[in-house]
Coordinates of C-alpha atoms and ligand atoms in Angstrom, one line a residue:
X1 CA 1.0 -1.0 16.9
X2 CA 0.9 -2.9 20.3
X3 CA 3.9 -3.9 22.6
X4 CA 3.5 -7.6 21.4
X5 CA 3.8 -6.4 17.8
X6 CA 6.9 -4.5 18.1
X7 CA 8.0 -7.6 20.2
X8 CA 7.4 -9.7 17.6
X9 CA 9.5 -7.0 15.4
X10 CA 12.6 -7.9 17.6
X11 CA 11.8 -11.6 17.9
X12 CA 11.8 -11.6 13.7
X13 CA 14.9 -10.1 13.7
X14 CA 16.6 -12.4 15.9
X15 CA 15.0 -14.9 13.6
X16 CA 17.3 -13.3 10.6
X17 CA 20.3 -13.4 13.4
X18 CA 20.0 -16.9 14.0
X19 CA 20.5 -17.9 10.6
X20 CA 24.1 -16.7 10.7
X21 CA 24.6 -18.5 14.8
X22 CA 25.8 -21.8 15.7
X23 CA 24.6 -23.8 18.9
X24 CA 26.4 -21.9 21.7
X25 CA 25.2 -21.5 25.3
X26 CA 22.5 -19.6 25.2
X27 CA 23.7 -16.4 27.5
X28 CA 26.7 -16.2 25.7
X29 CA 25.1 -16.9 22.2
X30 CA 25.1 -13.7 20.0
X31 CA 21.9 -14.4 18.5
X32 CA 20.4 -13.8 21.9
X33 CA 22.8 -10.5 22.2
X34 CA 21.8 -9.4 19.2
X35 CA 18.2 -10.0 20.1
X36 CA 18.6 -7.8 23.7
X37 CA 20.2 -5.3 21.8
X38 CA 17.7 -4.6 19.6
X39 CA 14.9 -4.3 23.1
X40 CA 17.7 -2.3 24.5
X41 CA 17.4 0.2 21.5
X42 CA 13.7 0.5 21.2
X43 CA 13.6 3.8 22.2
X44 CA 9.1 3.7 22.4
X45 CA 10.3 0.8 25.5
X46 CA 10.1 1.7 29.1
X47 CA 12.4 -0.7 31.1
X48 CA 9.8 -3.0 32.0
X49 CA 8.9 -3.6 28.2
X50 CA 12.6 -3.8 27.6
X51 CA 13.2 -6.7 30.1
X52 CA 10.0 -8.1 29.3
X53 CA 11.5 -8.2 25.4
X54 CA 15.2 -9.6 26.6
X55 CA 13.0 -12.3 28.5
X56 CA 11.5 -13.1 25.3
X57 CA 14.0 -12.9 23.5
X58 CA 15.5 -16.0 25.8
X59 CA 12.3 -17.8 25.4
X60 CA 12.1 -17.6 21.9
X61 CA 15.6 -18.6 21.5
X62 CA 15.4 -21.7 23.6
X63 CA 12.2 -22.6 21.9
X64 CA 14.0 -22.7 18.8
X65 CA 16.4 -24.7 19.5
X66 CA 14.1 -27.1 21.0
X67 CA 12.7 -27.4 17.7
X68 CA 15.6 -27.7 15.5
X69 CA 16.7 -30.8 17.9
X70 CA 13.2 -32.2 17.5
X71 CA 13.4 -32.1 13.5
X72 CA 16.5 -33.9 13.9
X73 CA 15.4 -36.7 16.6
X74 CA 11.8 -36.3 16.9
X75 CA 9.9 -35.1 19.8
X76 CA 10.8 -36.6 23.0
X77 CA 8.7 -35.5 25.7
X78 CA 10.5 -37.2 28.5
X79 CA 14.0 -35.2 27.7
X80 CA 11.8 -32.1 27.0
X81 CA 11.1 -32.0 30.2
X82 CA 14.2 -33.5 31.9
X83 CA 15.8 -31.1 30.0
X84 CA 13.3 -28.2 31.4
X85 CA 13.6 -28.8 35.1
X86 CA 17.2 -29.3 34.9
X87 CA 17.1 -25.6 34.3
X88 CA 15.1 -25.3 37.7
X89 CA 18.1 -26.3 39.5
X90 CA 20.1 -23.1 38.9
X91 CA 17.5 -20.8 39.0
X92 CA 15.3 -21.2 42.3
X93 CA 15.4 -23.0 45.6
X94 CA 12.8 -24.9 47.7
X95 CA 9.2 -24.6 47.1
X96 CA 10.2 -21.8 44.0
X97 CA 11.8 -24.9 42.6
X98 CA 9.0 -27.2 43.0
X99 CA 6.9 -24.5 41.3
X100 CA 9.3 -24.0 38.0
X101 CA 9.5 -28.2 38.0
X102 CA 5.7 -28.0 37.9
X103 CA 5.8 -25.5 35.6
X104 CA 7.8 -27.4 33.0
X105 CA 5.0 -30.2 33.2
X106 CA 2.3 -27.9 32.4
X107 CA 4.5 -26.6 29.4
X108 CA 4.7 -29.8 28.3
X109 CA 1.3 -31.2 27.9
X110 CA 0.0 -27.7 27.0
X111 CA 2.1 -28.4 24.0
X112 CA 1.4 -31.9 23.3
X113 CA -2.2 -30.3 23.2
X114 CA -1.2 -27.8 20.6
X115 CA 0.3 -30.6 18.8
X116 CA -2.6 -32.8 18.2
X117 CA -4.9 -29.9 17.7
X118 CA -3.4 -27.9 15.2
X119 CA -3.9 -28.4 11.7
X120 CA -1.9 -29.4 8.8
X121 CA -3.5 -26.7 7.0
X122 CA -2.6 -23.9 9.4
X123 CA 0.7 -25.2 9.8
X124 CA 1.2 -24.4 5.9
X125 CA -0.1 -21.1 6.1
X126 CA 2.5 -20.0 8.1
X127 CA 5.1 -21.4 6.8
X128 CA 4.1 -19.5 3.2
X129 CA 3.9 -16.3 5.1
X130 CA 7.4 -16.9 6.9
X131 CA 8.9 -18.0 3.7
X132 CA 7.4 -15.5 1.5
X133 CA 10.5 -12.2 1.8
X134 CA 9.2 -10.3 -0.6
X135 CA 6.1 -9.8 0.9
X136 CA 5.4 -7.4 4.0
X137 CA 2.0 -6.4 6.0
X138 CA 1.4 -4.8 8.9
X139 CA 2.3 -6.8 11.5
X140 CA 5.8 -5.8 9.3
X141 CA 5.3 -1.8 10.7
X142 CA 6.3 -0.5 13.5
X143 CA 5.6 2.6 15.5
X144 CA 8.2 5.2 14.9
X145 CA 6.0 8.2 16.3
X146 CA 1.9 8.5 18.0
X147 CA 0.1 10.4 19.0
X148 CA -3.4 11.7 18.7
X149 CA -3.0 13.7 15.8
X150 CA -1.5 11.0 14.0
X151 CA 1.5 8.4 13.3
X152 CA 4.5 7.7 11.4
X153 CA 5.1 3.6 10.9
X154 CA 7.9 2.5 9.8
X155 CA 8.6 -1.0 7.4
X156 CA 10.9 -3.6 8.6
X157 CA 14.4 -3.2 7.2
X158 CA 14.0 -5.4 3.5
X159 CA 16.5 -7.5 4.4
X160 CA 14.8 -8.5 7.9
X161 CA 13.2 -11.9 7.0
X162 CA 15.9 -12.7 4.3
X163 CA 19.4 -11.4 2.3
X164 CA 17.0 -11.7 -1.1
X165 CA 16.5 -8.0 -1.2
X166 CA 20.0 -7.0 -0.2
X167 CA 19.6 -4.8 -3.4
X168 CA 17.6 -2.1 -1.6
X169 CA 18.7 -2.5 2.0
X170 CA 19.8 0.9 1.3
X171 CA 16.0 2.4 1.5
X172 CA 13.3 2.4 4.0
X173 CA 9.8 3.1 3.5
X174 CA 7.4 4.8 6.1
X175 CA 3.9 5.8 5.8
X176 CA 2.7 9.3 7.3
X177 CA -0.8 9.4 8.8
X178 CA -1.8 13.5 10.0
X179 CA -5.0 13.5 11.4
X180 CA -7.6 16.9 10.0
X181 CA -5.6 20.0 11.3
X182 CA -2.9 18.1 12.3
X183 CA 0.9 20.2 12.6
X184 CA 4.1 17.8 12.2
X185 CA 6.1 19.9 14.2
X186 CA 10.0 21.2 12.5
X187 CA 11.8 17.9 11.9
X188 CA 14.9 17.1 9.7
X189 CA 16.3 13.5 9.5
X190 CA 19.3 12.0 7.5
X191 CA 17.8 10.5 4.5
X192 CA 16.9 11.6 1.4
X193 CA 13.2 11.4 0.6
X194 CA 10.8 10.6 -1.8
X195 CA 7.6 12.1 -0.2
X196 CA 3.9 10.6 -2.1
X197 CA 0.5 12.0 -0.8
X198 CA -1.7 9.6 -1.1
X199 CA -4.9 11.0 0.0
X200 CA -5.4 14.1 1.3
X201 CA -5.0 18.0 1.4
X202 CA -1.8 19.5 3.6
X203 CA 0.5 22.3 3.2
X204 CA 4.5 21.4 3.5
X205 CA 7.2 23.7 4.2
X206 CA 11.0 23.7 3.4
X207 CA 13.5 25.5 4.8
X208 CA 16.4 25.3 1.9
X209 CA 19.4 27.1 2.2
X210 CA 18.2 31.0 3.5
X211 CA 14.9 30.6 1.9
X212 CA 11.4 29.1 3.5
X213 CA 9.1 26.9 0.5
X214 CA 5.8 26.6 1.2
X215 CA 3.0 24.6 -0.7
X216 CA -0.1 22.9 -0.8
X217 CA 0.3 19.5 -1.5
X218 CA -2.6 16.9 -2.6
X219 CA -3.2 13.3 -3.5
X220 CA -0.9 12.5 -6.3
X221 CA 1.5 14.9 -5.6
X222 CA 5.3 13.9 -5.4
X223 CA 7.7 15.5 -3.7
X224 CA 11.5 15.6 -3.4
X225 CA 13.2 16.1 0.4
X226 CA 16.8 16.7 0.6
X227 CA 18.6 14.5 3.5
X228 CA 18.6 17.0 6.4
X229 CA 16.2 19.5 5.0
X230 CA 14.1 21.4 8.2
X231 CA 10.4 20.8 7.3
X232 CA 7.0 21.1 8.7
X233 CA 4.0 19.8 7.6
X234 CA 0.1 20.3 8.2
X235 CA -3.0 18.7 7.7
X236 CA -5.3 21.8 5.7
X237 CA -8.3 19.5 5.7
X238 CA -11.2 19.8 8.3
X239 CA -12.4 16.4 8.0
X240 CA -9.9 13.9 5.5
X241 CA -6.6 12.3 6.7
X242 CA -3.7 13.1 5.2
X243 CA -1.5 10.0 3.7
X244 CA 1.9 10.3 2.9
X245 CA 4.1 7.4 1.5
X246 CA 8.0 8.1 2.4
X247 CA 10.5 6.3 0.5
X248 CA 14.3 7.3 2.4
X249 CA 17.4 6.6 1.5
X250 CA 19.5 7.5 4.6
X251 CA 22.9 8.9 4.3
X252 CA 24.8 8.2 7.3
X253 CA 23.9 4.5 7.6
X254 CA 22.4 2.8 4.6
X255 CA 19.4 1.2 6.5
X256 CA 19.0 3.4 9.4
X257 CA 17.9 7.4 9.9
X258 CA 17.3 9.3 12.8
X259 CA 15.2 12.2 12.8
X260 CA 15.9 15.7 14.8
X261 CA 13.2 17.5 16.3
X262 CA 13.8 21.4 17.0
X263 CA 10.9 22.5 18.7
X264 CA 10.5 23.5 21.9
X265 CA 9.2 20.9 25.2
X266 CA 10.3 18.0 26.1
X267 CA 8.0 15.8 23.5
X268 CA 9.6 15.7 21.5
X269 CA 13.5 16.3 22.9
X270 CA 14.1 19.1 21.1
X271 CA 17.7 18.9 19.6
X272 CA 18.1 21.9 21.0
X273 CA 18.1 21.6 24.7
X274 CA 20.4 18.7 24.7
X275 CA 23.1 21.3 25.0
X276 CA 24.6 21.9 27.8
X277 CA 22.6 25.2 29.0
X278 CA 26.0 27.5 29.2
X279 CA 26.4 27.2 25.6
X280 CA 22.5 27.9 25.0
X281 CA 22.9 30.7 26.8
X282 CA 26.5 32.1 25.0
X283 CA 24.9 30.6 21.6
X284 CA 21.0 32.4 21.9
X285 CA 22.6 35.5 24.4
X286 CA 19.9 34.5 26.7
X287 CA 19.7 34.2 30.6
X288 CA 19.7 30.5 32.1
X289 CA 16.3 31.0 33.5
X290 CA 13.8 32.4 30.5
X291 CA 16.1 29.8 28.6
X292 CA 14.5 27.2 31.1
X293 CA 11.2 28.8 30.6
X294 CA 11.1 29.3 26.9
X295 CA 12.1 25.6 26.5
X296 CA 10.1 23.9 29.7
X297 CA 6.7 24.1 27.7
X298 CA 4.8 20.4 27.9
X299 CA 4.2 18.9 24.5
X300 CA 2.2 16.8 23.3
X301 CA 4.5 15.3 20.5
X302 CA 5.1 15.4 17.2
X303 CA 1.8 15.7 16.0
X304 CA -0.4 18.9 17.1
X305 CA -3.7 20.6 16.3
X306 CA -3.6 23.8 15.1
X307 CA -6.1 25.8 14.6
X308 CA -8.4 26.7 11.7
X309 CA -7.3 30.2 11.8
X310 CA -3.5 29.3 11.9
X311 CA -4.2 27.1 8.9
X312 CA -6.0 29.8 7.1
X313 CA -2.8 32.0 7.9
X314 CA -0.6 29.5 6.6
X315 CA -2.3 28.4 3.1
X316 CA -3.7 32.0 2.2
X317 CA -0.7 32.6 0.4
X318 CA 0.3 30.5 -2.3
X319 CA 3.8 30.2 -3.3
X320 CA 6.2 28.4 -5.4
X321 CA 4.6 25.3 -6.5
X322 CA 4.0 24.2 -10.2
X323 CA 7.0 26.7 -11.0
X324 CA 5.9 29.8 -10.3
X325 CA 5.9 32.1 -7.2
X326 CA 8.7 33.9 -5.7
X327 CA 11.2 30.4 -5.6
X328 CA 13.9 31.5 -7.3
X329 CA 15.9 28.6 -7.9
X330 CA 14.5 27.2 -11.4
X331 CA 15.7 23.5 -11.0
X332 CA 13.2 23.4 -8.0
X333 CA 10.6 24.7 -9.9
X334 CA 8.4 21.6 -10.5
X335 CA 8.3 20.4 -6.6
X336 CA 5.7 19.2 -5.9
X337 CA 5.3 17.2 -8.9
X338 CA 1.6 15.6 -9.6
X339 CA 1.2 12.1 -11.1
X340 CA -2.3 12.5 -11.8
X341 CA -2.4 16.1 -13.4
X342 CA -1.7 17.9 -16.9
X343 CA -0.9 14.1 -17.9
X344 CA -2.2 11.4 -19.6
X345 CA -2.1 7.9 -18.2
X346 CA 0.5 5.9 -19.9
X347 CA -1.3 3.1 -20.8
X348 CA -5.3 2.9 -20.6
X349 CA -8.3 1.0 -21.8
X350 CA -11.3 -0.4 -19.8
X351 CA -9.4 -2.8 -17.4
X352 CA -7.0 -0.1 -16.0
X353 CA -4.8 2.6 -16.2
X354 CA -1.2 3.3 -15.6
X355 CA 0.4 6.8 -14.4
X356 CA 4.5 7.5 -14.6
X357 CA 6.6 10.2 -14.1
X358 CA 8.9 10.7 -16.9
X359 CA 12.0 11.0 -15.7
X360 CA 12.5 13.7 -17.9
X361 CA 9.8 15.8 -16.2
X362 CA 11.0 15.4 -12.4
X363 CA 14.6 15.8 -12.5
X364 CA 14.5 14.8 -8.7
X365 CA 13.6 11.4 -9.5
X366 CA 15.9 11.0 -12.4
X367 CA 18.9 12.6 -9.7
X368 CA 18.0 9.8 -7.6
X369 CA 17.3 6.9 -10.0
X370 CA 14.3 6.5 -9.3
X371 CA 10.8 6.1 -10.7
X372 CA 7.1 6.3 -9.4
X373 CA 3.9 4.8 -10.7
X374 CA 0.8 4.3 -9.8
X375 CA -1.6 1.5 -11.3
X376 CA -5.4 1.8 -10.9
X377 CA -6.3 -1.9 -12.3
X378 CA -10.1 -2.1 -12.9
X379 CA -12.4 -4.7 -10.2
X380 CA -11.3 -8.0 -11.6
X381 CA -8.9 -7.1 -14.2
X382 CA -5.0 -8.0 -14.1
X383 CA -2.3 -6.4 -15.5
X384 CA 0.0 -8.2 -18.2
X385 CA 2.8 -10.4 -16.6
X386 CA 5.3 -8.8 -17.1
X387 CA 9.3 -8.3 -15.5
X388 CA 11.5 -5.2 -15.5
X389 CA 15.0 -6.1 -16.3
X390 CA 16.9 -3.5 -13.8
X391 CA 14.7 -1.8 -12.1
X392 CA 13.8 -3.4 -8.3
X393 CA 10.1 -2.3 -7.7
X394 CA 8.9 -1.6 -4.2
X395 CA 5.3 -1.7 -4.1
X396 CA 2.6 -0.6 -1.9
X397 CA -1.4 -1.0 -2.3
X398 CA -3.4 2.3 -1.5
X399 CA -6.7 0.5 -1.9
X400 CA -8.9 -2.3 -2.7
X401 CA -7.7 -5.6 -2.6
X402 CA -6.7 -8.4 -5.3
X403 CA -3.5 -10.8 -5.0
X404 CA -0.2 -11.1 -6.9
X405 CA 1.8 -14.0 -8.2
X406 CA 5.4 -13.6 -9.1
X407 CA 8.2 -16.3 -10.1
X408 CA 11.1 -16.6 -8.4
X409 CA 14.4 -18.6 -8.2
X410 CA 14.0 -21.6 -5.7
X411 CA 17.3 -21.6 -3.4
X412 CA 16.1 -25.3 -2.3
X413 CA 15.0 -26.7 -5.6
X414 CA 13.1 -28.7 -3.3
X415 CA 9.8 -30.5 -4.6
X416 CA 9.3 -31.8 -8.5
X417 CA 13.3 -30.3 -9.1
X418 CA 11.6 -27.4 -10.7
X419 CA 14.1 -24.5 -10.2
X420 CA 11.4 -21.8 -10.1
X421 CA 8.8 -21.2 -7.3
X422 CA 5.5 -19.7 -7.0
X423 CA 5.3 -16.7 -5.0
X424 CA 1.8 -15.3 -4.5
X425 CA 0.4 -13.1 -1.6
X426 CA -3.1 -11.4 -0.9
X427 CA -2.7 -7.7 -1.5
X428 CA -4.6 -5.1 1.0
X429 CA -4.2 -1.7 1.6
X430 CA -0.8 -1.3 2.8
X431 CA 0.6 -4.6 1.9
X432 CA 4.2 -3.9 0.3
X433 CA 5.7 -6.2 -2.1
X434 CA 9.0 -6.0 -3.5
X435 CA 9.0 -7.6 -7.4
X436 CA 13.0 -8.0 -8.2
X437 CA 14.5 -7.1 -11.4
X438 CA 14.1 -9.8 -14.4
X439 CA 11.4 -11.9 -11.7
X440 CA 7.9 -12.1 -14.2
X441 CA 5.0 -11.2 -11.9
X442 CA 1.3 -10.3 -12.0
X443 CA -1.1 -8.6 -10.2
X444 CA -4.9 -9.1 -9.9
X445 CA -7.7 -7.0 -8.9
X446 CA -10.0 -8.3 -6.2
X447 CA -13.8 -8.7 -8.2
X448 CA -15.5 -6.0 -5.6
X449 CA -13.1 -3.5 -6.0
X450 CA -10.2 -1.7 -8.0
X451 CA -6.9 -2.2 -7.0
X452 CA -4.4 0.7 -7.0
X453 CA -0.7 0.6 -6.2
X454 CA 2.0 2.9 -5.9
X455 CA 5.2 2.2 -7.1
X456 CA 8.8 3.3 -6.1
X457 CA 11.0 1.7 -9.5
X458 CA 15.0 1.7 -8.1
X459 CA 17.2 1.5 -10.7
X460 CA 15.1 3.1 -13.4
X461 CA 17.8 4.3 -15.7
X462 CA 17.7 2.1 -18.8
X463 CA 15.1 0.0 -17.6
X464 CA 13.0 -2.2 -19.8
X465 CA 9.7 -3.5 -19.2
X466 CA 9.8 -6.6 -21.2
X467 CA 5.8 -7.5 -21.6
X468 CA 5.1 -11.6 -21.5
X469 CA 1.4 -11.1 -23.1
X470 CA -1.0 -9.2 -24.8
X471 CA -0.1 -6.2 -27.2
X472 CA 3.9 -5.7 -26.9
X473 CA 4.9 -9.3 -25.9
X474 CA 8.5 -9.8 -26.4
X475 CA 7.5 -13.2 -27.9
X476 CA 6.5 -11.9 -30.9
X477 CA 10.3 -10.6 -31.5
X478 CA 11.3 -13.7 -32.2
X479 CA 12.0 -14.6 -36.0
X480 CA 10.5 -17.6 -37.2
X481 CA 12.7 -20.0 -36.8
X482 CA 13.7 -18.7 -32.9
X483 CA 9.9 -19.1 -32.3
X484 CA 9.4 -22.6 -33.8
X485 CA 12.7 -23.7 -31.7
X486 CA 11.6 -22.0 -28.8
X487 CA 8.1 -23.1 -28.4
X488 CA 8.8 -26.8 -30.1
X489 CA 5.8 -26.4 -32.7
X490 CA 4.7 -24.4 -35.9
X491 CA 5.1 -20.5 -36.1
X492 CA 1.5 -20.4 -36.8
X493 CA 0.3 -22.2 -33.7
X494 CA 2.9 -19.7 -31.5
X495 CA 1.2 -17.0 -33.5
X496 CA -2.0 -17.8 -32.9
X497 CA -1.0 -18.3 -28.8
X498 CA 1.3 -15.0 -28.2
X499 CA -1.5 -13.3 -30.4
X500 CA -4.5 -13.9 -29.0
X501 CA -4.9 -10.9 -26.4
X502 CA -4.8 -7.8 -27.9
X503 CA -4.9 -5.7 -25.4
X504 CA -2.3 -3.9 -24.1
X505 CA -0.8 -4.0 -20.5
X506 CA -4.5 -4.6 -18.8
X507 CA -6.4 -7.2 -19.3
X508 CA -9.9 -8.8 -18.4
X509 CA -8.9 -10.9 -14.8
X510 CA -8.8 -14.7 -14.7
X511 CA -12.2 -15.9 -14.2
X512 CA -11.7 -17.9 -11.7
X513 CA -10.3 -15.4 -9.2
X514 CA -7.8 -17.2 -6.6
X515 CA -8.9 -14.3 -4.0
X516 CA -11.0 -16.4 -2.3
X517 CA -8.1 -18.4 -1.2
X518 CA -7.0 -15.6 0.6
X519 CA -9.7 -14.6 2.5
Ligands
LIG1 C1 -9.1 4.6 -10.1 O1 -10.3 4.2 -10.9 C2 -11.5 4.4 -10.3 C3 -12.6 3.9 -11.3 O2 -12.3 4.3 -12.6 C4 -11.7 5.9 -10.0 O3 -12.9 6.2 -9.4 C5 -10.5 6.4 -9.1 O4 -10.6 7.7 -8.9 C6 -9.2 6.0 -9.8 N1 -8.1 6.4 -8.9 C7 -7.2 7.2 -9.2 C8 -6.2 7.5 -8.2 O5 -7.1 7.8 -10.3

């Protein structure tokens, strides 16, 4: 992700912030504090990306503003730029102040030009996307760790763009990309985890208590990470990435974890040689100066090659795993956990096919209250609308492309009074979407290709998926009389209405497919 995206990361957080601030000067506002703080943390910033992000962080501020004041009295351009090279006058002197005054004039019409030229159209893209906080893409990610061998990106905090999804600001989700051969060197952070591999072949090792648990891992395979668990991870494949979907629940603060490297070099700081040296040398019983040598080795972050003969050494011997091997702890016994294998999918005809852990076959999950799924819906098929009524469902597309609706409470009950509002989004690989509990949405497969989704389900214990079509429908519950009152007309005509589809869960797509609205 470039500098200007992980700006834009800050500048959307400030956005959140200034829901919360009043007018105030602008040094003093804490909008704009908050805003520096946050270019101040970013630890991937060198100081000139971190003043360059406080200066926009200014700019953006006082562009706001300008707008709020122009909703409210229209756009004035001769206060615009009154107002602009009154700020000349504290800041520069001379022919420095000539140039900021001329400055402002330039601004200005280069923004009357935008006006005229932009369209209405445009305009009301945007504002969808901005309004629209249950949907995230990539410009959403940013850049936790790069480097040649591969990447860790990390999603927005889910309450960024709004308090909608203050339900789950307690997870984070983060997608792993190792490259062929790729070694993630010995990491623990303070979360627990829900690793998913997505695609690809790697080997992951656990060091639990006194005892090292190594195993291959492939796509489909879930496993369970204890919060501060020492791991390390490779890439066995030659020629395939690996892809691994993280869902974390940190432990020390709810929507934030840090992870500890304890490797040797300086890239990454290794934990380890933040200590002062004396006690490095009391604690390993080692001289200051092969201590300084041991540790001074250049690396090349947390992502190296290793090579075909070290990953033959390390997957020649398989253990644990599927339950057997010389892990003696039996409760541990079925991580890794597949989603694809030994199982049938839970629901399956032409138009798709849906996979889910059973709670009662991964205890992990069920520890954690959790549930995964994964729906493989057929080119230009749908699933059933349908709502879960407590479980929160964090979603996040692995392939193809299609687009979701979903119906949710409108806070403004602006247009028509209609309390409820249409949310849809395009869906591409790596688009997340976060469907609350009891809000009915849908999901459609793109007519060139399937569309398959992974799921995280939070709050899964005594969840219900309450089906509003096909085979299932609740509607069809009703007695007589509930349905006639219901549905204002005959039992016979609901009838013939809530049992018309018969298929269950997947159906054939709409036939006019929307996607082309989002391409
Ligand atoms: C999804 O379905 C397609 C077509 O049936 C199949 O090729 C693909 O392997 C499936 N994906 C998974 C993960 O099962």
């Amino acid at each position: 992700m470039s500098a200007k995206s992980k700006l834009s990361v800050v500048i959307l957080i400030l956005s959140v912030a200034s829901l919360f601030a009043g007018l105030a000067f602008a040094k003093q506002d804490p909008e704009i504090k908050q805003c520096s703080h946050q270019c101040r943390v970013q630890q991937q910033f060198d100081e000139q990306q971190k003043e360059e992000c406080e200066r926009r962080c200014e700019e953006y501020h006082r562009e706001k503003k300008e707008r709020e004041r122009e909703k409210e009295h229209g756009f004035d351009p001769d206060r615009k730029l009154r107002e602009c090279q009154s700020r000349c006058m504290g800041q520069a002197q001379g022919e420095a102040r000539q140039l900021c005054r001329f400055r402002c004039q330039q601004r200005l019409e280069r923004e009357e030009g935008k006006r005229q030229t932009k369209e209405h159209q445009e305009e009301e893209e945007e504002e969808e996307q901005e309004h629209n906080p249950y949907v995230f893409e990539d410009r959403h990610f940013y850049t936790a760790t790069k480097t040649e061998k591969g990447r860790v990106d990390l999603l927005a905090k889910f309450t960024q763009n709004s308090d909608v999804l203050r339900g789950i600001e307690n997870y984070r989700l983060a997608l792993l990309v190792a490259n062929p051969k790729a070694f993630v060197v010995p990491n623990h952070f303070d979360a627990d985890a829900i690793f998913v591999v997505t695609q690809g072949r790697g080997r992951i090792s656990m060091i639990q208590e006194d005892k090292r648990r190594s195993f291959n891992i492939e796509t489909g395979d879930i496993i369970r990470v204890r919060a501060g668990t020492p791991l390390y991870l490779i890439n066995r494949d030659d020629n395939e990435k690996l892809f691994i979907v993280k869902l974390l629940q940190p432990v020390n603060r709810p929507d934030h974890y840090e992870v500890f490297y304890g490797a040797g070099g300086g890239n990454p700081e290794s934990f380890y040689e933040t200590f002062s040296i004396e006690i490095l040398e009391a604690a390993l019983k080692t001289s200051r100066d092969k201590l300084e040598r041991f540790f001074d080795k250049q690396g090349e972050g947390a992502f190296l090659e290793a090579s075909k003969e070290q990953i033959e050494a390390m997957t020649s011997h398989e253990e644990g795993g599927e339950g057997g091997g010389i892990w003696p702890f039996k409760s541990d016994s079925k991580n890794p956990f597949n989603l694809f294998k030994k199982r049938r999918p839970s629901k399956s005809n032409k138009y798709g096919q849906l996979f889910e852990v059973d709670a009662d076959e991964f205890q992990h999950l069920k520890d954690s209250d959790l549930g995964v799924s994964y729906a493989n819906i057929t080119r230009g098929c749908m699933t059933a609308p349908f709502f879960n009524s407590r479980a929160i469902k964090i979603a996040i597309v692995v392939q193809g492309e299609g687009y979701l609706e979903m119906v949710t409470p409108d806070s403004g009950r602006r247009k028509s009074g209609s309390s409820y509002q249409k949310i849809s989004s395009r869906l591409r690989p790596d688009t997340v979407f976060v469907v609350p509990a009891g809000h009915p949405f849908v999901t459609v497969a793109s007519t060139r290709t399937n569309l398959e989704i992974l799921c995280f389900e939070v709050n899964i214990e005594n969840n219900v998926r309450y089906l509003l079509a096909g085979e299932g429908n609740f509607v069809q519950q009703f007695e007589k009389e509930a349905k006639e009152l219901a549905f204002k007309t005959r039992e016979a005509e609901v009838e013939r209405i809530f049992g018309n589809q018969d298929e269950e869960f997947f159906f054939p797509g709409p036939r006019q497919q929307r996607t082309r609205d989002y391409e």
